[in-house]
């Protein structure tokens, strides 16, 4: 993922196009994992990944599991405002899955929080700082969806 994103950032810099990152964090995933176990939690993340693939269909769109409860998707050539509606769709599709989290403090079903971060052309050459900035923006988000311009 990071090698392909590094290449996409270089291409976007030359073509003067945005790379937009969508950070999807599963809310209270640690509680879900403790309740149902690692195998079920991994299956849950695969279902969430399928919703991302269902929504972001272009061949150049990337997504990967970043850590236990976070999936990062990268879209080349579209600005954050263009990606915010698909990100909202992903959040809604995951809500519709009805993944039960009976011990959740914020709700009885799993939810994801999406953060859309725009990387203007030439700002980032290496994906690690771009992802780190996006994650820091995502983790400071209070609501279900937040758009940030890096």
Short mmCIF file of N, CA and C in Angstrom, two decimals:
data_model
loop_
_atom_site.label_atom_id
_atom_site.label_comp_id
_atom_site.label_asym_id
_atom_site.label_seq_id
_atom_site.Cartn_x
_atom_site.Cartn_y
_atom_site.Cartn_z
N UNK A 1 0.83 -1.19 0.00
CA UNK A 1 0.00 0.00 0.00
C UNK A 1 0.87 1.26 0.00
N UNK A 2 1.87 1.29 0.91
CA UNK A 2 2.69 2.50 1.01
C UNK A 2 3.55 2.71 -0.23
N UNK A 3 4.03 1.64 -0.84
CA UNK A 3 4.81 1.79 -2.08
C UNK A 3 3.95 2.33 -3.21
N UNK A 4 2.74 1.81 -3.34
CA UNK A 4 1.84 2.29 -4.39
C UNK A 4 1.43 3.73 -4.10
N UNK A 5 1.19 4.06 -2.85
CA UNK A 5 0.84 5.43 -2.49
C UNK A 5 2.01 6.37 -2.76
N UNK A 6 3.21 5.93 -2.48
CA UNK A 6 4.40 6.75 -2.79
C UNK A 6 4.45 7.07 -4.28
N UNK A 7 4.21 6.07 -5.11
CA UNK A 7 4.19 6.27 -6.56
C UNK A 7 3.07 7.22 -6.96
N UNK A 8 1.88 7.03 -6.37
CA UNK A 8 0.75 7.89 -6.69
C UNK A 8 1.00 9.34 -6.28
N UNK A 9 1.66 9.55 -5.15
CA UNK A 9 1.99 10.91 -4.73
C UNK A 9 2.95 11.58 -5.72
N UNK A 10 3.91 10.81 -6.23
CA UNK A 10 4.85 11.37 -7.22
C UNK A 10 4.12 11.70 -8.53
N UNK A 11 3.26 10.82 -8.98
CA UNK A 11 2.49 11.07 -10.20
C UNK A 11 1.58 12.27 -10.00
N UNK A 12 0.92 12.36 -8.86
CA UNK A 12 0.03 13.48 -8.58
C UNK A 12 0.79 14.80 -8.53
N UNK A 13 2.01 14.77 -8.00
CA UNK A 13 2.83 15.98 -7.96
C UNK A 13 3.13 16.45 -9.37
N UNK A 14 3.54 15.53 -10.26
CA UNK A 14 3.85 15.90 -11.64
C UNK A 14 2.61 16.39 -12.39
N UNK A 15 1.48 15.76 -12.15
CA UNK A 15 0.24 16.11 -12.86
C UNK A 15 -0.54 17.23 -12.15
N UNK A 16 -0.01 17.68 -10.99
CA UNK A 16 -0.65 18.71 -10.17
C UNK A 16 -2.09 18.32 -9.81
N UNK A 17 -2.22 17.12 -9.26
CA UNK A 17 -3.52 16.61 -8.83
C UNK A 17 -3.48 16.26 -7.35
N UNK A 18 -4.64 16.28 -6.74
CA UNK A 18 -4.78 15.92 -5.33
C UNK A 18 -4.68 14.41 -5.15
N UNK A 19 -4.21 14.00 -3.99
CA UNK A 19 -4.40 12.65 -3.49
C UNK A 19 -5.22 12.83 -2.22
N UNK A 20 -6.34 12.17 -2.15
CA UNK A 20 -7.21 12.30 -0.99
C UNK A 20 -7.20 11.00 -0.21
N UNK A 21 -6.99 11.11 1.09
CA UNK A 21 -7.00 9.95 1.97
C UNK A 21 -8.31 9.91 2.75
N UNK A 22 -8.85 8.74 2.88
CA UNK A 22 -10.04 8.52 3.71
C UNK A 22 -9.60 7.59 4.84
N UNK A 23 -9.69 8.10 6.05
CA UNK A 23 -9.32 7.33 7.23
C UNK A 23 -10.63 6.84 7.86
N UNK A 24 -10.77 5.54 7.94
CA UNK A 24 -11.98 4.94 8.52
C UNK A 24 -11.59 4.21 9.80
N UNK A 25 -12.09 4.71 10.91
CA UNK A 25 -11.81 4.11 12.20
C UNK A 25 -13.07 3.45 12.75
N UNK A 26 -12.95 2.21 13.14
CA UNK A 26 -14.08 1.50 13.73
C UNK A 26 -14.17 1.92 15.19
N UNK A 27 -15.31 2.47 15.55
CA UNK A 27 -15.52 3.00 16.90
C UNK A 27 -15.72 1.83 17.86
N UNK A 28 -15.01 1.85 18.97
CA UNK A 28 -15.07 0.83 20.03
C UNK A 28 -14.75 -0.57 19.53
N UNK A 29 -13.81 -0.66 18.60
CA UNK A 29 -13.45 -1.96 18.04
C UNK A 29 -12.76 -2.85 19.06
N UNK A 30 -12.06 -2.25 20.01
CA UNK A 30 -11.40 -3.03 21.05
C UNK A 30 -12.42 -3.81 21.88
N UNK A 31 -13.55 -3.18 22.16
CA UNK A 31 -14.61 -3.86 22.91
C UNK A 31 -15.18 -5.01 22.08
N UNK A 32 -15.38 -4.78 20.78
CA UNK A 32 -15.89 -5.81 19.88
C UNK A 32 -14.93 -7.00 19.85
N UNK A 33 -13.63 -6.72 19.74
CA UNK A 33 -12.62 -7.78 19.70
C UNK A 33 -12.61 -8.58 21.00
N UNK A 34 -12.73 -7.90 22.14
CA UNK A 34 -12.75 -8.60 23.43
C UNK A 34 -14.00 -9.45 23.58
N UNK A 35 -15.11 -8.97 23.04
CA UNK A 35 -16.38 -9.69 23.16
C UNK A 35 -16.43 -10.92 22.28
N UNK A 36 -16.02 -10.78 21.01
CA UNK A 36 -16.22 -11.86 20.04
C UNK A 36 -14.94 -12.58 19.61
N UNK A 37 -13.78 -12.06 19.96
CA UNK A 37 -12.53 -12.72 19.61
C UNK A 37 -11.91 -12.18 18.33
N UNK A 38 -10.65 -12.56 18.12
CA UNK A 38 -9.86 -12.03 17.00
C UNK A 38 -10.39 -12.47 15.64
N UNK A 39 -10.82 -13.72 15.54
CA UNK A 39 -11.30 -14.23 14.25
C UNK A 39 -12.54 -13.47 13.77
N UNK A 40 -13.47 -13.26 14.66
CA UNK A 40 -14.69 -12.54 14.30
C UNK A 40 -14.37 -11.08 14.01
N UNK A 41 -13.45 -10.50 14.76
CA UNK A 41 -13.07 -9.10 14.53
C UNK A 41 -12.43 -8.95 13.15
N UNK A 42 -11.58 -9.89 12.77
CA UNK A 42 -10.97 -9.84 11.44
C UNK A 42 -12.03 -9.98 10.34
N UNK A 43 -12.99 -10.85 10.56
CA UNK A 43 -14.09 -11.02 9.62
C UNK A 43 -14.89 -9.72 9.50
N UNK A 44 -15.09 -9.05 10.61
CA UNK A 44 -15.80 -7.77 10.62
C UNK A 44 -15.05 -6.74 9.77
N UNK A 45 -13.74 -6.68 9.92
CA UNK A 45 -12.94 -5.73 9.12
C UNK A 45 -13.00 -6.07 7.64
N UNK A 46 -13.08 -7.36 7.30
CA UNK A 46 -13.23 -7.74 5.89
C UNK A 46 -14.56 -7.25 5.34
N UNK A 47 -15.62 -7.33 6.15
CA UNK A 47 -16.93 -6.83 5.72
C UNK A 47 -16.88 -5.31 5.50
N UNK A 48 -16.19 -4.61 6.38
CA UNK A 48 -16.04 -3.16 6.23
C UNK A 48 -15.21 -2.86 4.99
N UNK A 49 -14.17 -3.63 4.76
CA UNK A 49 -13.36 -3.48 3.55
C UNK A 49 -14.17 -3.69 2.29
N UNK A 50 -15.11 -4.62 2.33
CA UNK A 50 -15.98 -4.86 1.17
C UNK A 50 -16.86 -3.65 0.90
N UNK A 51 -17.27 -2.95 1.95
CA UNK A 51 -18.07 -1.73 1.75
C UNK A 51 -17.23 -0.62 1.11
N UNK A 52 -15.96 -0.56 1.47
CA UNK A 52 -15.06 0.42 0.86
C UNK A 52 -14.89 0.10 -0.62
N UNK A 53 -14.63 -1.17 -0.93
CA UNK A 53 -14.46 -1.59 -2.32
C UNK A 53 -15.73 -1.36 -3.12
N UNK A 54 -16.86 -1.58 -2.50
CA UNK A 54 -18.16 -1.37 -3.16
C UNK A 54 -18.36 0.10 -3.53
N UNK A 55 -17.84 1.00 -2.72
CA UNK A 55 -18.05 2.43 -2.93
C UNK A 55 -16.96 3.07 -3.77
N UNK A 56 -15.71 2.75 -3.49
CA UNK A 56 -14.58 3.31 -4.24
C UNK A 56 -14.18 2.28 -5.30
N UNK A 57 -14.71 2.40 -6.49
CA UNK A 57 -14.59 1.35 -7.49
C UNK A 57 -13.52 1.59 -8.56
N UNK A 58 -12.92 2.75 -8.60
CA UNK A 58 -11.95 3.01 -9.67
C UNK A 58 -10.73 2.10 -9.49
N UNK A 59 -10.12 1.75 -10.59
CA UNK A 59 -8.97 0.82 -10.55
C UNK A 59 -7.81 1.39 -9.73
N UNK A 60 -7.64 2.70 -9.72
CA UNK A 60 -6.52 3.31 -9.01
C UNK A 60 -6.77 3.56 -7.54
N UNK A 61 -7.98 3.33 -7.06
CA UNK A 61 -8.29 3.54 -5.65
C UNK A 61 -7.65 2.43 -4.82
N UNK A 62 -7.03 2.82 -3.74
CA UNK A 62 -6.33 1.87 -2.86
C UNK A 62 -6.98 1.84 -1.49
N UNK A 63 -6.90 0.72 -0.83
CA UNK A 63 -7.28 0.68 0.59
C UNK A 63 -6.49 -0.43 1.26
N UNK A 64 -6.22 -0.22 2.53
CA UNK A 64 -5.46 -1.21 3.30
C UNK A 64 -5.77 -1.03 4.79
N UNK A 65 -5.66 -2.11 5.50
CA UNK A 65 -5.79 -2.06 6.96
C UNK A 65 -4.52 -1.41 7.49
N UNK A 66 -4.69 -0.38 8.31
CA UNK A 66 -3.52 0.34 8.82
C UNK A 66 -3.12 -0.17 10.21
N UNK A 67 -4.09 -0.32 11.08
CA UNK A 67 -3.84 -0.92 12.39
C UNK A 67 -5.09 -1.69 12.81
N UNK A 68 -5.20 -2.04 14.07
CA UNK A 68 -6.31 -2.90 14.51
C UNK A 68 -7.68 -2.39 14.11
N UNK A 69 -7.93 -1.10 14.24
CA UNK A 69 -9.27 -0.57 14.03
C UNK A 69 -9.33 0.49 12.93
N UNK A 70 -8.32 0.57 12.08
CA UNK A 70 -8.25 1.65 11.10
C UNK A 70 -7.97 1.10 9.71
N UNK A 71 -8.73 1.60 8.75
CA UNK A 71 -8.51 1.30 7.33
C UNK A 71 -8.25 2.63 6.63
N UNK A 72 -7.23 2.66 5.78
CA UNK A 72 -6.90 3.87 5.03
C UNK A 72 -7.17 3.60 3.56
N UNK A 73 -7.87 4.53 2.92
CA UNK A 73 -8.11 4.45 1.48
C UNK A 73 -7.51 5.69 0.84
N UNK A 74 -6.95 5.54 -0.36
CA UNK A 74 -6.35 6.65 -1.10
C UNK A 74 -7.02 6.76 -2.46
N UNK A 75 -7.38 7.99 -2.82
CA UNK A 75 -8.02 8.26 -4.09
C UNK A 75 -7.21 9.35 -4.78
N UNK A 76 -6.73 9.07 -5.98
CA UNK A 76 -5.90 10.00 -6.73
C UNK A 76 -6.77 10.80 -7.69
N UNK A 77 -6.52 12.11 -7.75
CA UNK A 77 -7.16 12.95 -8.74
C UNK A 77 -8.48 13.54 -8.32
N UNK A 78 -8.90 13.34 -7.09
CA UNK A 78 -10.13 13.94 -6.61
C UNK A 78 -9.86 14.68 -5.31
N UNK A 79 -10.50 15.83 -5.19
CA UNK A 79 -10.32 16.66 -4.00
C UNK A 79 -11.23 16.18 -2.87
N UNK A 80 -10.95 16.61 -1.64
CA UNK A 80 -11.73 16.13 -0.49
C UNK A 80 -13.23 16.34 -0.62
N UNK A 81 -13.66 17.45 -1.20
CA UNK A 81 -15.09 17.70 -1.36
C UNK A 81 -15.77 16.68 -2.26
N UNK A 82 -15.02 16.15 -3.21
CA UNK A 82 -15.57 15.13 -4.10
C UNK A 82 -15.64 13.76 -3.43
N UNK A 83 -14.79 13.53 -2.46
CA UNK A 83 -14.71 12.22 -1.80
C UNK A 83 -15.58 12.17 -0.56
N UNK A 84 -15.98 13.32 -0.03
CA UNK A 84 -16.79 13.31 1.19
C UNK A 84 -18.11 12.55 1.01
N UNK A 85 -18.88 12.74 -0.09
CA UNK A 85 -20.12 11.95 -0.24
C UNK A 85 -19.88 10.43 -0.28
N UNK A 86 -18.88 9.92 -1.04
CA UNK A 86 -18.63 8.48 -0.95
C UNK A 86 -18.22 8.02 0.45
N UNK A 87 -17.47 8.86 1.18
CA UNK A 87 -17.10 8.50 2.55
C UNK A 87 -18.34 8.39 3.43
N UNK A 88 -19.29 9.31 3.23
CA UNK A 88 -20.55 9.24 3.97
C UNK A 88 -21.31 7.96 3.61
N UNK A 89 -21.24 7.55 2.34
CA UNK A 89 -21.89 6.31 1.92
C UNK A 89 -21.28 5.11 2.62
N UNK A 90 -19.95 5.09 2.73
CA UNK A 90 -19.28 3.98 3.41
C UNK A 90 -19.75 3.91 4.87
N UNK A 91 -19.78 5.06 5.54
CA UNK A 91 -20.24 5.10 6.93
C UNK A 91 -21.66 4.55 7.03
N UNK A 92 -22.52 4.94 6.11
CA UNK A 92 -23.92 4.47 6.12
C UNK A 92 -24.01 2.98 5.81
N UNK A 93 -23.22 2.49 4.85
CA UNK A 93 -23.24 1.07 4.51
C UNK A 93 -22.80 0.22 5.70
N UNK A 94 -21.80 0.68 6.43
CA UNK A 94 -21.34 -0.07 7.61
C UNK A 94 -22.43 -0.05 8.68
N UNK A 95 -23.09 1.08 8.84
CA UNK A 95 -24.19 1.15 9.81
C UNK A 95 -25.28 0.15 9.44
N UNK A 96 -25.58 0.04 8.14
CA UNK A 96 -26.62 -0.87 7.68
C UNK A 96 -26.25 -2.35 7.84
N UNK A 97 -24.96 -2.64 7.96
CA UNK A 97 -24.56 -4.02 8.20
C UNK A 97 -25.11 -4.55 9.53
N UNK A 98 -25.31 -3.64 10.47
CA UNK A 98 -25.88 -4.04 11.76
C UNK A 98 -24.98 -4.98 12.54
N UNK A 99 -23.68 -4.67 12.59
CA UNK A 99 -22.73 -5.50 13.32
C UNK A 99 -22.89 -5.24 14.82
N UNK A 100 -23.46 -6.21 15.50
CA UNK A 100 -23.84 -6.06 16.91
C UNK A 100 -22.62 -5.97 17.81
N UNK A 101 -22.62 -4.95 18.65
CA UNK A 101 -21.57 -4.75 19.65
C UNK A 101 -22.27 -4.57 20.99
N UNK A 102 -22.71 -5.67 21.63
CA UNK A 102 -23.59 -5.57 22.79
C UNK A 102 -23.00 -4.85 23.99
N UNK A 103 -21.68 -4.80 24.08
CA UNK A 103 -21.05 -4.15 25.24
C UNK A 103 -20.54 -2.74 24.91
N UNK A 104 -20.86 -2.26 23.73
CA UNK A 104 -20.41 -0.92 23.32
C UNK A 104 -20.99 0.16 24.22
N UNK A 105 -20.17 1.14 24.55
CA UNK A 105 -20.61 2.23 25.42
C UNK A 105 -21.36 3.31 24.64
N UNK A 106 -21.04 3.45 23.35
CA UNK A 106 -21.65 4.51 22.54
C UNK A 106 -22.83 4.03 21.70
N UNK A 107 -23.03 2.75 21.64
CA UNK A 107 -24.15 2.21 20.86
C UNK A 107 -24.05 0.70 20.81
N UNK A 108 -25.13 0.07 20.41
CA UNK A 108 -25.18 -1.39 20.39
C UNK A 108 -24.67 -1.98 19.09
N UNK A 109 -24.33 -1.13 18.13
CA UNK A 109 -23.84 -1.60 16.84
C UNK A 109 -22.54 -0.87 16.50
N UNK A 110 -21.68 -1.57 15.75
CA UNK A 110 -20.42 -0.95 15.34
C UNK A 110 -20.69 0.19 14.38
N UNK A 111 -19.89 1.22 14.50
CA UNK A 111 -19.95 2.35 13.59
C UNK A 111 -18.52 2.69 13.19
N UNK A 112 -18.38 3.38 12.08
CA UNK A 112 -17.07 3.87 11.68
C UNK A 112 -17.11 5.39 11.63
N UNK A 113 -15.98 5.97 11.92
CA UNK A 113 -15.80 7.42 11.80
C UNK A 113 -14.87 7.63 10.61
N UNK A 114 -15.29 8.46 9.69
CA UNK A 114 -14.51 8.71 8.48
C UNK A 114 -13.93 10.11 8.54
N UNK A 115 -12.67 10.22 8.18
CA UNK A 115 -12.00 11.50 8.05
C UNK A 115 -11.45 11.58 6.63
N UNK A 116 -11.79 12.64 5.93
CA UNK A 116 -11.33 12.84 4.56
C UNK A 116 -10.23 13.91 4.60
N UNK A 117 -9.05 13.55 4.10
CA UNK A 117 -7.90 14.44 4.16
C UNK A 117 -7.35 14.64 2.76
N UNK A 118 -7.26 15.89 2.34
CA UNK A 118 -6.71 16.20 1.03
C UNK A 118 -5.22 16.48 1.11
N UNK A 119 -4.47 15.87 0.21
CA UNK A 119 -3.02 16.11 0.10
C UNK A 119 -2.78 16.87 -1.19
N UNK A 120 -2.59 18.20 -1.11
CA UNK A 120 -2.36 18.97 -2.33
C UNK A 120 -1.10 18.50 -3.05
N UNK A 121 -1.01 18.74 -4.36
CA UNK A 121 0.14 18.28 -5.14
C UNK A 121 1.46 18.80 -4.57
N UNK A 122 2.42 17.91 -4.40
CA UNK A 122 3.77 18.29 -3.98
C UNK A 122 3.98 18.48 -2.50
N UNK A 123 2.94 18.41 -1.69
CA UNK A 123 3.10 18.61 -0.25
C UNK A 123 3.79 17.41 0.38
N UNK A 124 3.42 16.21 -0.05
CA UNK A 124 4.00 14.99 0.51
C UNK A 124 4.70 14.21 -0.59
N UNK A 125 5.90 13.72 -0.28
CA UNK A 125 6.58 12.80 -1.19
C UNK A 125 6.57 11.39 -0.63
N UNK A 126 6.50 11.30 0.68
CA UNK A 126 6.50 10.02 1.36
C UNK A 126 5.12 9.82 2.00
N UNK A 127 4.52 8.64 1.87
CA UNK A 127 3.18 8.45 2.42
C UNK A 127 3.12 8.43 3.94
N UNK A 128 4.21 8.09 4.62
CA UNK A 128 4.16 7.96 6.08
C UNK A 128 3.73 9.27 6.76
N UNK A 129 4.32 10.44 6.43
CA UNK A 129 3.84 11.67 7.07
C UNK A 129 2.41 12.03 6.68
N UNK A 130 2.03 11.74 5.44
CA UNK A 130 0.66 12.03 5.00
C UNK A 130 -0.33 11.21 5.83
N UNK A 131 -0.04 9.93 6.01
CA UNK A 131 -0.92 9.08 6.80
C UNK A 131 -0.90 9.50 8.26
N UNK A 132 0.27 9.86 8.79
CA UNK A 132 0.37 10.30 10.19
C UNK A 132 -0.45 11.57 10.41
N UNK A 133 -0.36 12.53 9.48
CA UNK A 133 -1.15 13.75 9.60
C UNK A 133 -2.64 13.44 9.52
N UNK A 134 -2.99 12.55 8.60
CA UNK A 134 -4.40 12.17 8.45
C UNK A 134 -4.91 11.49 9.71
N UNK A 135 -4.12 10.61 10.29
CA UNK A 135 -4.53 9.92 11.51
C UNK A 135 -4.66 10.87 12.68
N UNK A 136 -3.75 11.85 12.78
CA UNK A 136 -3.87 12.82 13.87
C UNK A 136 -5.13 13.65 13.70
N UNK A 137 -5.47 14.01 12.45
CA UNK A 137 -6.73 14.72 12.21
C UNK A 137 -7.93 13.85 12.52
N UNK A 138 -7.83 12.58 12.17
CA UNK A 138 -8.95 11.65 12.41
C UNK A 138 -9.16 11.45 13.90
N UNK A 139 -8.10 11.33 14.63
CA UNK A 139 -8.22 11.03 16.06
C UNK A 139 -8.65 12.24 16.87
N UNK A 140 -8.56 13.44 16.27
CA UNK A 140 -9.05 14.62 16.97
C UNK A 140 -10.49 14.93 16.59
N UNK A 141 -11.06 14.12 15.70
CA UNK A 141 -12.43 14.36 15.23
C UNK A 141 -13.43 13.95 16.31
N UNK A 142 -14.46 14.75 16.45
CA UNK A 142 -15.50 14.44 17.44
C UNK A 142 -16.69 13.75 16.81
N UNK A 143 -17.06 14.15 15.61
CA UNK A 143 -18.27 13.64 14.98
C UNK A 143 -18.00 12.43 14.12
N UNK A 144 -19.03 11.97 13.40
CA UNK A 144 -18.87 10.79 12.57
C UNK A 144 -18.09 11.03 11.30
N UNK A 145 -18.02 12.29 10.83
CA UNK A 145 -17.30 12.56 9.59
C UNK A 145 -16.67 13.94 9.70
N UNK A 146 -15.43 14.03 9.24
CA UNK A 146 -14.73 15.31 9.31
C UNK A 146 -13.87 15.43 8.07
N UNK A 147 -13.86 16.58 7.46
CA UNK A 147 -13.01 16.83 6.31
C UNK A 147 -11.88 17.76 6.73
N UNK A 148 -10.67 17.42 6.34
CA UNK A 148 -9.49 18.18 6.72
C UNK A 148 -8.68 18.42 5.45
N UNK A 149 -8.13 19.60 5.31
CA UNK A 149 -7.24 19.88 4.20
C UNK A 149 -5.83 19.98 4.77
N UNK A 150 -4.97 19.03 4.39
CA UNK A 150 -3.61 18.98 4.94
C UNK A 150 -2.78 20.14 4.40
#
